[in-house]
Short mmCIF file of C-alpha atoms (C1' of nucleotides) in Angstrom, two decimals:
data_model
loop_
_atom_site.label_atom_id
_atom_site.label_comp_id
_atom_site.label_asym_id
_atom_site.label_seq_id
_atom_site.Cartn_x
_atom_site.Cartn_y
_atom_site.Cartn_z
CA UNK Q 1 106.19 108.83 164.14
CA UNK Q 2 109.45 107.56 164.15
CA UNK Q 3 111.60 108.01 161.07
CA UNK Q 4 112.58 104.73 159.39
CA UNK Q 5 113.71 105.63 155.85
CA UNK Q 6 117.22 106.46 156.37
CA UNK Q 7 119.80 106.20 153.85
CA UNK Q 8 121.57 103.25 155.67
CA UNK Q 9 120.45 99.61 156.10
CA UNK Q 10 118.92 98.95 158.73
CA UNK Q 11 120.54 96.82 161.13
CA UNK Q 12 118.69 93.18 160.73
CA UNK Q 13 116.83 91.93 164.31
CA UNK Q 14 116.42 95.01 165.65
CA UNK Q 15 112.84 95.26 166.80
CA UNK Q 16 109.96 93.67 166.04
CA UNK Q 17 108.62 93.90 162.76
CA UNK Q 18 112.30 94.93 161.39
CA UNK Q 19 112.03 92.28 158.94
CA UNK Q 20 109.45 93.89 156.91
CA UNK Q 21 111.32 97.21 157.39
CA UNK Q 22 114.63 95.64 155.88
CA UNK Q 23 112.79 93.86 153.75
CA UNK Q 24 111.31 97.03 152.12
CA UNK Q 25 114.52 98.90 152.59
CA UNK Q 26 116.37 95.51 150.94
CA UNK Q 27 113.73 96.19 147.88
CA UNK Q 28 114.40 99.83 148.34
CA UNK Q 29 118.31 99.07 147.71
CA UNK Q 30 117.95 96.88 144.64
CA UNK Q 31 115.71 98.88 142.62
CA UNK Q 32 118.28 102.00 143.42
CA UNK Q 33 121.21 99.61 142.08
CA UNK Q 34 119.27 99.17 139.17
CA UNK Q 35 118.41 102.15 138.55
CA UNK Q 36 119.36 103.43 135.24
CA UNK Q 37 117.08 106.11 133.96
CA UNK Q 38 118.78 109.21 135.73
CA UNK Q 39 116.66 111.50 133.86
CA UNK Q 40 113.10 110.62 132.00
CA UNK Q 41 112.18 114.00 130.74
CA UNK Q 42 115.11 113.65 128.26
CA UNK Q 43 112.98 110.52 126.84
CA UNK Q 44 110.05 112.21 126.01
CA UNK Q 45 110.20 115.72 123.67
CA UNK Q 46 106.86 116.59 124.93
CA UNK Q 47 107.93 117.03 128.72
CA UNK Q 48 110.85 118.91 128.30
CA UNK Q 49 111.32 122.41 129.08
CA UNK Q 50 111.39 124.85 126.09
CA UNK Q 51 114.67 126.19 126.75
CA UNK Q 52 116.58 122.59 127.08
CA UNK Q 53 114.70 121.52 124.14
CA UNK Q 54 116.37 124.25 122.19
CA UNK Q 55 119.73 122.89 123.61
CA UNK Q 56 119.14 119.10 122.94
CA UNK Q 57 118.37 120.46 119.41
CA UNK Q 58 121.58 122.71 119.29
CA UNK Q 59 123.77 119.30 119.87
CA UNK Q 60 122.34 116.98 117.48
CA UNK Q 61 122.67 119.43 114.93
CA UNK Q 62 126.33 120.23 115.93
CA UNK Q 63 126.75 116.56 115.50
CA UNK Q 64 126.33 117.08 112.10
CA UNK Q 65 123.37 115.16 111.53
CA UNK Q 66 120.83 116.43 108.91
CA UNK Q 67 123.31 118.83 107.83
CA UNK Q 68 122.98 118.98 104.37
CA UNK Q 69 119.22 119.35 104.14
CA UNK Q 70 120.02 122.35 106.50
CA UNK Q 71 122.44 123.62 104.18
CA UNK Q 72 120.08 123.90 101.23
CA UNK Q 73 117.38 125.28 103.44
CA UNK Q 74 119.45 128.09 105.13
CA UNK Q 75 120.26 128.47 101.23
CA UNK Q 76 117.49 128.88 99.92
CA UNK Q 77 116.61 131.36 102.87
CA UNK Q 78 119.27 133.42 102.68
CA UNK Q 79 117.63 136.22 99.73
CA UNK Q 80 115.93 137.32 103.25
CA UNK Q 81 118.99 138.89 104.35
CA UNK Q 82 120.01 140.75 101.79
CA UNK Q 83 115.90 142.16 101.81
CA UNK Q 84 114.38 139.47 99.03
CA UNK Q 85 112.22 137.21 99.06
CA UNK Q 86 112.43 133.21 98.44
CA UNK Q 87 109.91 131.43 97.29
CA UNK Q 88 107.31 128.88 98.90
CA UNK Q 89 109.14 125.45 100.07
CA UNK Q 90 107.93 122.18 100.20
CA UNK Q 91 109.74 119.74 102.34
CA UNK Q 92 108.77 116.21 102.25
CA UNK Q 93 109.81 113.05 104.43
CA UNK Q 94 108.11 110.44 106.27
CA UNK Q 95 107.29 110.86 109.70
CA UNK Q 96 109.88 110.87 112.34
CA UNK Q 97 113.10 111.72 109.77
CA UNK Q 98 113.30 115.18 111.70
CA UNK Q 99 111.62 117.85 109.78
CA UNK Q 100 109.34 119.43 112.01
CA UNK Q 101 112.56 119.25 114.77
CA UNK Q 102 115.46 120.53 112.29
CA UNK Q 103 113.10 123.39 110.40
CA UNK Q 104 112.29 124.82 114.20
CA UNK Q 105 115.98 124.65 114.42
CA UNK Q 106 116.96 126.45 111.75
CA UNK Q 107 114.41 129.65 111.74
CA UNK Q 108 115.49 130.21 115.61
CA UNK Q 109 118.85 129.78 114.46
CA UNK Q 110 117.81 132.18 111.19
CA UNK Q 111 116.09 134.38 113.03
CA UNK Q 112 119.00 135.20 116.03
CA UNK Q 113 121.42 135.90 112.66
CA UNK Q 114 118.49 138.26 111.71
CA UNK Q 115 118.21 140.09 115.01
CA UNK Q 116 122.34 140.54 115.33
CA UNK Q 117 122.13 141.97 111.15
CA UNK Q 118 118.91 143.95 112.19
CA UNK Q 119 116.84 142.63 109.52
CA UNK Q 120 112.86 142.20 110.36
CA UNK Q 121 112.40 138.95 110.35
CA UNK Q 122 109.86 136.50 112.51
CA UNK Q 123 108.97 132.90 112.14
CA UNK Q 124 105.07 131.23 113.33
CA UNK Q 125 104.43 127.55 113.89
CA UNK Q 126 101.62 126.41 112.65
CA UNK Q 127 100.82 122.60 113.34
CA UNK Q 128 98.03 120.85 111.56
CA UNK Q 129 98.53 117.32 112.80
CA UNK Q 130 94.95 117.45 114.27
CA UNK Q 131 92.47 119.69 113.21
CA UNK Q 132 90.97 119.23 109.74
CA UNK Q 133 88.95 121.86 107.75
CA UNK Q 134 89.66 125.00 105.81
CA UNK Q 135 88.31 126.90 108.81
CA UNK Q 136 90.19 125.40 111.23
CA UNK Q 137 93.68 125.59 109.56
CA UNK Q 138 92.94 129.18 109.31
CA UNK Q 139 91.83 129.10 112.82
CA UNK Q 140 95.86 127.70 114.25
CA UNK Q 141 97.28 130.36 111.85
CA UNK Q 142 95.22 133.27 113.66
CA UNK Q 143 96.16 132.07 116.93
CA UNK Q 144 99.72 131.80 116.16
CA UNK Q 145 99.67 135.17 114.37
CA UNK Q 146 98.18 137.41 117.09
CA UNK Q 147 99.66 134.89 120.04
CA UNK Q 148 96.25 134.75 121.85
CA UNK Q 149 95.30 131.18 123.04
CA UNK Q 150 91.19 132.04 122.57
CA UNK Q 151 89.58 130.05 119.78
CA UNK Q 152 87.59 131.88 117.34
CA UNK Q 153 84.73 131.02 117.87
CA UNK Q 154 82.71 128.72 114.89
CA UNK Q 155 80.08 130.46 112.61
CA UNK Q 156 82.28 133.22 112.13
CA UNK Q 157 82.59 134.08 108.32
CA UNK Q 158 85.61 132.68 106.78
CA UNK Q 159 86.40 136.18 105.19
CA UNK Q 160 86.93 137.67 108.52
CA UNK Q 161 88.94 134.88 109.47
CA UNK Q 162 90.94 135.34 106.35
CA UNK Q 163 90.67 139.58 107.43
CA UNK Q 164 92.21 139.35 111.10
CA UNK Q 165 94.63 137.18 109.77
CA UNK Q 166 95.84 139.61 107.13
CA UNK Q 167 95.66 142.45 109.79
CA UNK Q 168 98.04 140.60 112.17
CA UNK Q 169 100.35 139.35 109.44
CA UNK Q 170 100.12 143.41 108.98
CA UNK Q 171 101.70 144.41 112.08
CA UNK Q 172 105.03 142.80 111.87
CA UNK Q 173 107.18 144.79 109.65
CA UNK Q 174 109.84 142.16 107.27
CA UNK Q 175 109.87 139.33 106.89
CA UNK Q 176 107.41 137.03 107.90
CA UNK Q 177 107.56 133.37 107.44
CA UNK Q 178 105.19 130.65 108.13
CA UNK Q 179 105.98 126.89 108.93
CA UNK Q 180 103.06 124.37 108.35
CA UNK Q 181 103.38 121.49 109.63
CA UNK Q 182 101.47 118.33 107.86
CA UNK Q 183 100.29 120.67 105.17
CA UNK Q 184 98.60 117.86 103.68
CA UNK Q 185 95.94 117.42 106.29
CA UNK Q 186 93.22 120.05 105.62
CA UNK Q 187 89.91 117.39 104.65
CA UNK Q 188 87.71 119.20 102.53
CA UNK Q 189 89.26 121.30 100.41
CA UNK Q 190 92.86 121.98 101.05
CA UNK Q 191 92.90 123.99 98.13
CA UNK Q 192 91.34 127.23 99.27
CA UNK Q 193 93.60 126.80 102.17
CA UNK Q 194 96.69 127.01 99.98
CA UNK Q 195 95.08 129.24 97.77
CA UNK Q 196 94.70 131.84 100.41
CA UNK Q 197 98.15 131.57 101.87
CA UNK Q 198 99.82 131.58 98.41
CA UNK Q 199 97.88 134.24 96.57
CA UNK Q 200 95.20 136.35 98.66
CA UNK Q 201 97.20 136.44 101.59
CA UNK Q 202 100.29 138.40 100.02
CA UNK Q 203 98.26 141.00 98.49
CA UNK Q 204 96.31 142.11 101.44
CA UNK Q 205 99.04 142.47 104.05
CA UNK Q 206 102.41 144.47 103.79
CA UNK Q 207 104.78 142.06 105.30
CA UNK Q 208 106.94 139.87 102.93
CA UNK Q 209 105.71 136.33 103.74
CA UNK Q 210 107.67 132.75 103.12
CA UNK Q 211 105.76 129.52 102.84
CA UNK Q 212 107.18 126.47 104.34
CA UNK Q 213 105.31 123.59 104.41
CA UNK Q 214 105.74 119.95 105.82
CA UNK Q 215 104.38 116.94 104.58
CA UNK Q 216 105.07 113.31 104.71
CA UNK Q 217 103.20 112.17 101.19
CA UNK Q 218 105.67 112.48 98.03
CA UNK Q 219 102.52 112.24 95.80
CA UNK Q 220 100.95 115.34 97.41
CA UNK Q 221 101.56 118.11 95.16
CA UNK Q 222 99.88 115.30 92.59
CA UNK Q 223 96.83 115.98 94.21
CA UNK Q 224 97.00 119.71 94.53
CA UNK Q 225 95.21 121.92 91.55
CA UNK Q 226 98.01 122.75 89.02
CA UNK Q 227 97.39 125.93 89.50
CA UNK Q 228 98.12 126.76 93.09
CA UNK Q 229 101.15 124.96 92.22
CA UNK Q 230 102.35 127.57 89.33
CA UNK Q 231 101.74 130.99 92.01
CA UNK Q 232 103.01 128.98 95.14
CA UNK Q 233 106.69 128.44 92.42
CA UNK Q 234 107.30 126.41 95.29
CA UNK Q 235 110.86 124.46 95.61
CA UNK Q 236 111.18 120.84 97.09
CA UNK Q 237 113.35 119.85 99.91
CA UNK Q 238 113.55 116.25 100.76
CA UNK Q 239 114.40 113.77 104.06
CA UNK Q 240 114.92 110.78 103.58
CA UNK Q 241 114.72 108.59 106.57
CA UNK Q 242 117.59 108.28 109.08
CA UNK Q 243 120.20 105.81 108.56
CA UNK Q 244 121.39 103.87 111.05
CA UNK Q 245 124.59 106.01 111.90
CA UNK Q 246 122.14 109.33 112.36
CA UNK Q 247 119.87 106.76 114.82
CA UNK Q 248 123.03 106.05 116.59
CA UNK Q 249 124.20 109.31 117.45
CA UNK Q 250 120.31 110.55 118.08
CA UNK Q 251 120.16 107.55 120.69
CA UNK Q 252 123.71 108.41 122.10
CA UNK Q 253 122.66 111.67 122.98
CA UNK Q 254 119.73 110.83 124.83
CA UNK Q 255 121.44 108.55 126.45
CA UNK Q 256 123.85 110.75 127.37
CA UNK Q 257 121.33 113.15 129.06
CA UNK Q 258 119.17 111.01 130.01
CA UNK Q 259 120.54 107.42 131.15
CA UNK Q 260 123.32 106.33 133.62
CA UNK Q 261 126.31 106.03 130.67
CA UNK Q 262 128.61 103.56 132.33
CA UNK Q 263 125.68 101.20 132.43
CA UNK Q 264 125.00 101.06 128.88
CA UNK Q 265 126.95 99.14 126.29
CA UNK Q 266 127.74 100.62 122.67
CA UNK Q 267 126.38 97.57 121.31
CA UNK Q 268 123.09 97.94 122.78
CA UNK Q 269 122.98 100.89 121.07
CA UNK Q 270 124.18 100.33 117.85
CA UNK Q 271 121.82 97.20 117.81
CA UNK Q 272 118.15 99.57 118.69
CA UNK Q 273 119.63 101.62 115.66
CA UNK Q 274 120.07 98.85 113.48
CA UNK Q 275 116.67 97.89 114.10
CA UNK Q 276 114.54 101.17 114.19
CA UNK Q 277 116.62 102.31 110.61
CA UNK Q 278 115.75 98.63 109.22
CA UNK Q 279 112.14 99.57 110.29
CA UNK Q 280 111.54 102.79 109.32
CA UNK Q 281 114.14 104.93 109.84
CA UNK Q 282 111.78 106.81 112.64
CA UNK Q 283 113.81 108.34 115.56
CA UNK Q 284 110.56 108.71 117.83
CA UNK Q 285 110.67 104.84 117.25
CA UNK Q 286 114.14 104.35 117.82
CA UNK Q 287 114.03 106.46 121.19
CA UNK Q 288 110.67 104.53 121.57
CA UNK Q 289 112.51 101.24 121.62
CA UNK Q 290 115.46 103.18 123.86
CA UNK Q 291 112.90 103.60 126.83
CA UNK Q 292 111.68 100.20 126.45
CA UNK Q 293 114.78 98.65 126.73
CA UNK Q 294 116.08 100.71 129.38
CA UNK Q 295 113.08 99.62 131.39
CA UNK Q 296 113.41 96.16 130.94
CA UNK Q 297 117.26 96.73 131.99
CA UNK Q 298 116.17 98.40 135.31
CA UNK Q 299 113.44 95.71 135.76
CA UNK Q 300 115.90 92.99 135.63
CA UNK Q 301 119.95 93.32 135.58
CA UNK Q 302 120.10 97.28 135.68
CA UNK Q 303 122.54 97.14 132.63
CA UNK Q 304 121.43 97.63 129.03
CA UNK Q 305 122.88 94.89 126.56
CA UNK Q 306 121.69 93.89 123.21
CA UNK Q 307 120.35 90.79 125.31
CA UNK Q 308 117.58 93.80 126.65
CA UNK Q 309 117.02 94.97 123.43
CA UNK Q 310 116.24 92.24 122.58
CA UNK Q 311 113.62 91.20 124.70
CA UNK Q 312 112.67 94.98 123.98
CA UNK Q 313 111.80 94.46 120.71
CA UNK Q 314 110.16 91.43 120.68
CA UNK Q 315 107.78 92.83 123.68
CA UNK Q 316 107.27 95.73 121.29
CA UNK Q 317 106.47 93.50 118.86
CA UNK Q 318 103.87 91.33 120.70
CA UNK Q 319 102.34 94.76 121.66
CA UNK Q 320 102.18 95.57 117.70
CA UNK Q 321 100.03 92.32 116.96
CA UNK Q 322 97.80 92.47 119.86
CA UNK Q 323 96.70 95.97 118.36
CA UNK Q 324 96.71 94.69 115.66
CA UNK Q 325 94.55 91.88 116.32
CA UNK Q 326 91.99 93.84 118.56
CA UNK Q 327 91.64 96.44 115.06
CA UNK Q 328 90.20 93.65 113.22
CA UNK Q 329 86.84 93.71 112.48
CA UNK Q 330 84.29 91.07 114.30
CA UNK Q 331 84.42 88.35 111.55
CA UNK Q 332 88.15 88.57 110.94
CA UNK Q 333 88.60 88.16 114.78
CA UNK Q 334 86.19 85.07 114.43
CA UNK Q 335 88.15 83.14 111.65
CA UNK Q 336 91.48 84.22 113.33
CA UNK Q 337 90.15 82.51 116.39
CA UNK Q 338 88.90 79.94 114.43
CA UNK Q 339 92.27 79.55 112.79
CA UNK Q 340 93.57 78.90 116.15
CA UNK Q 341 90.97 76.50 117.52
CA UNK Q 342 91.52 74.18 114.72
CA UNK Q 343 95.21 74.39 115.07
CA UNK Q 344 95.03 73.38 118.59
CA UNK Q 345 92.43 70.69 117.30
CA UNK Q 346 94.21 68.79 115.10
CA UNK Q 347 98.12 68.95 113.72
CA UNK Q 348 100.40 71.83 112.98
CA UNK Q 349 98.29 72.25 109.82
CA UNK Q 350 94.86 72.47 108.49
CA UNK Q 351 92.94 73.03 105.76
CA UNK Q 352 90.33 76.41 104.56
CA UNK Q 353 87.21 73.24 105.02
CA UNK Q 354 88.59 72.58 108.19
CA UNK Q 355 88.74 76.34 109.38
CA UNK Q 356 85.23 77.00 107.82
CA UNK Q 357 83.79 74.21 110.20
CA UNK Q 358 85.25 75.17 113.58
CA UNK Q 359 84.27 79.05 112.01
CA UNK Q 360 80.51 77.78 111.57
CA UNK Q 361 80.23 75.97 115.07
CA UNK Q 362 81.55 79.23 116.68
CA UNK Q 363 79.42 81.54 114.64
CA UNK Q 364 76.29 78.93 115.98
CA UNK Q 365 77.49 79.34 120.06
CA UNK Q 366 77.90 83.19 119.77
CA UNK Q 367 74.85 83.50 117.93
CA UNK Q 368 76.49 85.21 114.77
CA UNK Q 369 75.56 85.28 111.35
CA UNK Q 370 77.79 82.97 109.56
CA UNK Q 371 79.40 84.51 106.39
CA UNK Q 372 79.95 82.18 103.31
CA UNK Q 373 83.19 79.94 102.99
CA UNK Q 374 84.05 81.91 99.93
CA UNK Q 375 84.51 84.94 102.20
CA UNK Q 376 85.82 82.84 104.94
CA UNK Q 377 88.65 82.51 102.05
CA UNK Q 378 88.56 85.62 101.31
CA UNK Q 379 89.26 86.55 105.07
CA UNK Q 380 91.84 83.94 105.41
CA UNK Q 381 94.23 85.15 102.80
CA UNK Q 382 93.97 88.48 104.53
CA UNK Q 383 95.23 87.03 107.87
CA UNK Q 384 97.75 85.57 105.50
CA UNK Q 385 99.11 88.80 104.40
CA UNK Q 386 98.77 90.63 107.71
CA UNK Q 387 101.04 87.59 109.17
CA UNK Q 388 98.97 86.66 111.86
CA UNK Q 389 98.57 83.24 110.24
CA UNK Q 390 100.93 81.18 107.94
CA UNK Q 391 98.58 80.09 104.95
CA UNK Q 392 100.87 79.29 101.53
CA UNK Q 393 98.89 76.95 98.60
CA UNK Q 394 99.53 73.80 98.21
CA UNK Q 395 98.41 71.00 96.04
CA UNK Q 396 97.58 67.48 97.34
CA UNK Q 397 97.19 66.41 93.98
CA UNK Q 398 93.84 63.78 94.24
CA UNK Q 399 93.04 65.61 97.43
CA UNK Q 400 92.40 68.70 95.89
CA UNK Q 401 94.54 71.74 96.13
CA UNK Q 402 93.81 73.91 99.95
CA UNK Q 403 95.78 76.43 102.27
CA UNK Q 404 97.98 74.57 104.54
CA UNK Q 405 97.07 77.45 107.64
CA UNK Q 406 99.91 77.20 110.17
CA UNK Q 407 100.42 79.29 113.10
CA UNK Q 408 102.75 82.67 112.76
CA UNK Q 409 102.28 83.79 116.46
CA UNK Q 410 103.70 83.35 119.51
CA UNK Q 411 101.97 81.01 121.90
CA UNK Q 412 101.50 83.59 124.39
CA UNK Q 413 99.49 85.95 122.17
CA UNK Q 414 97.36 82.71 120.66
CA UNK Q 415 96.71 81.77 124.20
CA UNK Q 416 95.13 85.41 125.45
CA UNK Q 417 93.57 85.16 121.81
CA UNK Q 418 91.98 81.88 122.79
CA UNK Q 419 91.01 83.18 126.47
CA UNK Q 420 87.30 82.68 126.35
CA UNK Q 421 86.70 80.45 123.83
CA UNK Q 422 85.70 76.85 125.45
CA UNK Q 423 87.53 73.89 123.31
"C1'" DC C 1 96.84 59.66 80.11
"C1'" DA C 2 92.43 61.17 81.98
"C1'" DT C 3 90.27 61.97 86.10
"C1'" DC C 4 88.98 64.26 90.02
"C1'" DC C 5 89.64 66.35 94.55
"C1'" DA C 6 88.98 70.71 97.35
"C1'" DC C 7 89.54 74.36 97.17
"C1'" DA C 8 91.26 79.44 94.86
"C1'" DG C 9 89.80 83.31 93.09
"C1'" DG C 10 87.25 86.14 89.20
"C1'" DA C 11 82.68 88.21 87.87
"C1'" DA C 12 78.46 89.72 88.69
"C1'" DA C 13 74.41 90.15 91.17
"C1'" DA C 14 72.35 91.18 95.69
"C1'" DC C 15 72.39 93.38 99.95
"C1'" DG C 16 72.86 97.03 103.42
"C1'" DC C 17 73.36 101.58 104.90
"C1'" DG C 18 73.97 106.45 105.12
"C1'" DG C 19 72.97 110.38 102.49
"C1'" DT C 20 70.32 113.00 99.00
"C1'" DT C 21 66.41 114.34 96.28
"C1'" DG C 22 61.81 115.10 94.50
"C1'" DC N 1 58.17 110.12 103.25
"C1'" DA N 2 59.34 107.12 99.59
"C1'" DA N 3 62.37 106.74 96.04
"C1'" DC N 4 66.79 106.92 94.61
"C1'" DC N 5 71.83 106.84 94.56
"C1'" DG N 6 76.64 105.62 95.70
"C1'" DC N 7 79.55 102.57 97.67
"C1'" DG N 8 81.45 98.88 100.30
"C1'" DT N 9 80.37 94.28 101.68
"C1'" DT N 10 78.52 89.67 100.94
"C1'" DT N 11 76.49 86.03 98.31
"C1'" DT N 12 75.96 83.36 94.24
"C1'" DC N 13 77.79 81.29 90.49
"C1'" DC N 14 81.36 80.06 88.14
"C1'" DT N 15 85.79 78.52 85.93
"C1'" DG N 16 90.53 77.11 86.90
"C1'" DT N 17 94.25 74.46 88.96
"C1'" DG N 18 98.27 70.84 89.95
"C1'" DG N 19 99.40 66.59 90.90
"C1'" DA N 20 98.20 61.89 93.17
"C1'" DT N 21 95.69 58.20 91.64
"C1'" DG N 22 93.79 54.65 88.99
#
DNA sequence: CATCCACAGGAAAACGCGGTTG
DNA sequence: CAACCGCGTTTTCCTGTGGATG
């Protein structure tokens, strides 16, 4: 086997067959021109290593960004050093406005400050973005308490749960602090749950222990029984969502570590945060809309502009209403579809009688049930208010008074809507 | 001005379905 | 196992509406 793949171009008319060789090493060159994501584990928290997580962290925090809710956190820590103890906190902010990311931050930071001052002092991550019940919230706080990865196993008595946990909270002299992460998310009954962290928990084990929890629901301690609430004497710390200046130095320094800079324009930049803190204020979304764009720069001029943000987005949107359209149920799909049908039918605009007929003769060819036009309606206004159809009131005086249904999507989503449906 | 179209949308009854009880 | 219940969905029935039309 001869080796083809060298770094230079290979001389055209060479041998037979070279063509496909240069043409492959011609491909080869362009995509490597274009190339613009230098590094994709910088894109995506999840695959980086532990210890250049921690560093990614350290900068966007030395940018300042989320400083003052560290302030009042490190604040309302500080009692720890001098041996007391602070009370519960409750942090709220919708998802993606940093919490989990700058708490984590902060306790490593806390607890290095600790070590140097030789005060006892650990921190335990507990994450309850999945799992559900009493037993299993208790379940991630055993396993991140005695750092075993084996699963209790189920039909174990809660009590001994609640036992070993108390016995391994036991062994670490200090201070002992717990984060919880989506605190809201125990089904059943998160009472008990907080009930045992906040009051049995204390008394059984000899460590000083600090609550923090995470949520994303302001109304939460609403739902919480007032009484947990008066022994947690929790105190509330709140994100509010990034603004577009925090998005823009987030996305800078991902692009910085993990993009080719000189290929990306400010303005591209600037633009994804204008968007994404328009949105939501979400910086998973923001860096969400980063990779897209970067993609669709290598995919086509290898530089990324606001003209690839652009076409970003609005892929990323398209993507947004196909889920959304494939989440609706079987009937909703069916006067959507009908919708459509009609549309293409007749003029730009029809009427709910129109819709109801073109809804009945599909409901007859696929064999369905048809529902009743006053659910039809019913169905329609819902499409309305999702925006996947345009349907305002209006009154044609001696014609009676109907939706006028227009279309709201783009003709390459009605058309893969439509795929399958004859007429 | 009254009329009347072609529906909207409220209210209540009926239905369907999983879960519980005697 | 039937009877019953709770709850969301669907049907039935109904009243209301705004302006072109006669």
């Amino acid at each position: 086997m001869e080796k083809t793949s060298t770094g230079k171009h290979a001389q055209p008319g060479h041998k037979d067959g070279d063509r496909t060789i240069s043409l492959i090493e011609d491909l080869y060159a362009r995509s490597k021109k274009n190339v613009l994501i230098l590094n994709p584990d910088y894109l995506d928290d999840d695959k980086l290593p532990e210890g250049e997580r921690t560093e990614v962290l350290k900068e966007i925090f030395n940018r300042r960004i989320r400083e003052r809710q560290l302030k009042r956190i490190a604040q309302h820590l500080t009692s720890i050093l001098d041996g007391g103890q602070p009370p519960a906190a409750l942090v709220y902010g919708p998802t993606g406005s940093g919490k989990t990311v700058s708490l984590l931050h902060l306790l490593s930071s806390f607890q290095k400050v600790c070590q140097a001052r030789n005060v006892p002092f650990r921190y335990f991550y507990v994450d309850l973005t999945s799992p559900k019940t009493y037993f299993g919230a208790l379940n991630k706080v055993a396993l991140a308490l005695d750092g075993s990865t084996r699963r209790y196993r189920k039909g174990i008595p809660i009590e001994y749960m609640q036992e070993r946990i108390a016995e391994a909270a036991s062994q670490h002299p200090g201070t002992l602090c717990l984060l919880i992460d989506e605190a809201d998310n125990i089904r059943p009954n998160p009472d008990a749950f907080l009930t045992f962290l906040g009051k049995t928990l204390p008394r059984k084990t000899s460590c000083r222990l600090v609550l923090i929890m995470l949520t994303n629901r302001l109304d939460w301690e609403k739902a919480l029984d007032p009484r947990i609430l008066s022994f947690l004497k929790k105190t509330d710390f709140i994100f509010e969502p990034y603004d577009a200046l925090d998005l823009y130095e987030i996305l800078k320094l991902r692009v910085e570590k993990a993009l080719d800079t000189n290929k990306v324009e400010e303005g591209a930049l600037r633009k994804i945060a204008a968007y994404a803190s328009r949105e939501t204020g979400d910086a998973r979304k923001a860096v969400e809309l980063l990779v897209k764009a970067a993609k669709v720069a290598e995919d086509t001029t290898g530089r990324l502009t606001q003209r690839e943000v652009d076409t970003a987005a609005e892929t990323l949107e398209v993507d947004k209403t196909e889920e959304l359209i494939r989440a609706l149920a079987a009937q909703q799909r069916l006067v959507l579809i009908a919708c459509y049908v009609a549309l293409r039918r007749g003029r730009s605009k029809v009427s709910t009688g129109q819709v109801y007929e073109v809804y009945n003769e599909l409901c007859r060819s696929q064999r369905v049930k048809p529902l009743t036009e006053r659910r039809v309606s019913d169905m329609i206004s819902f499409l309305d208010l999702y925006g996947l159809i345009n349907a305002p009131m209006v009154s044609r005086g001696r014609y009676g008074q109907t939706r006028e249904i227009a279309s709201s999507l783009r003709s390459e989503i009605v058309e893969r809507l439509l795929q399958g449906v004859d007429e």
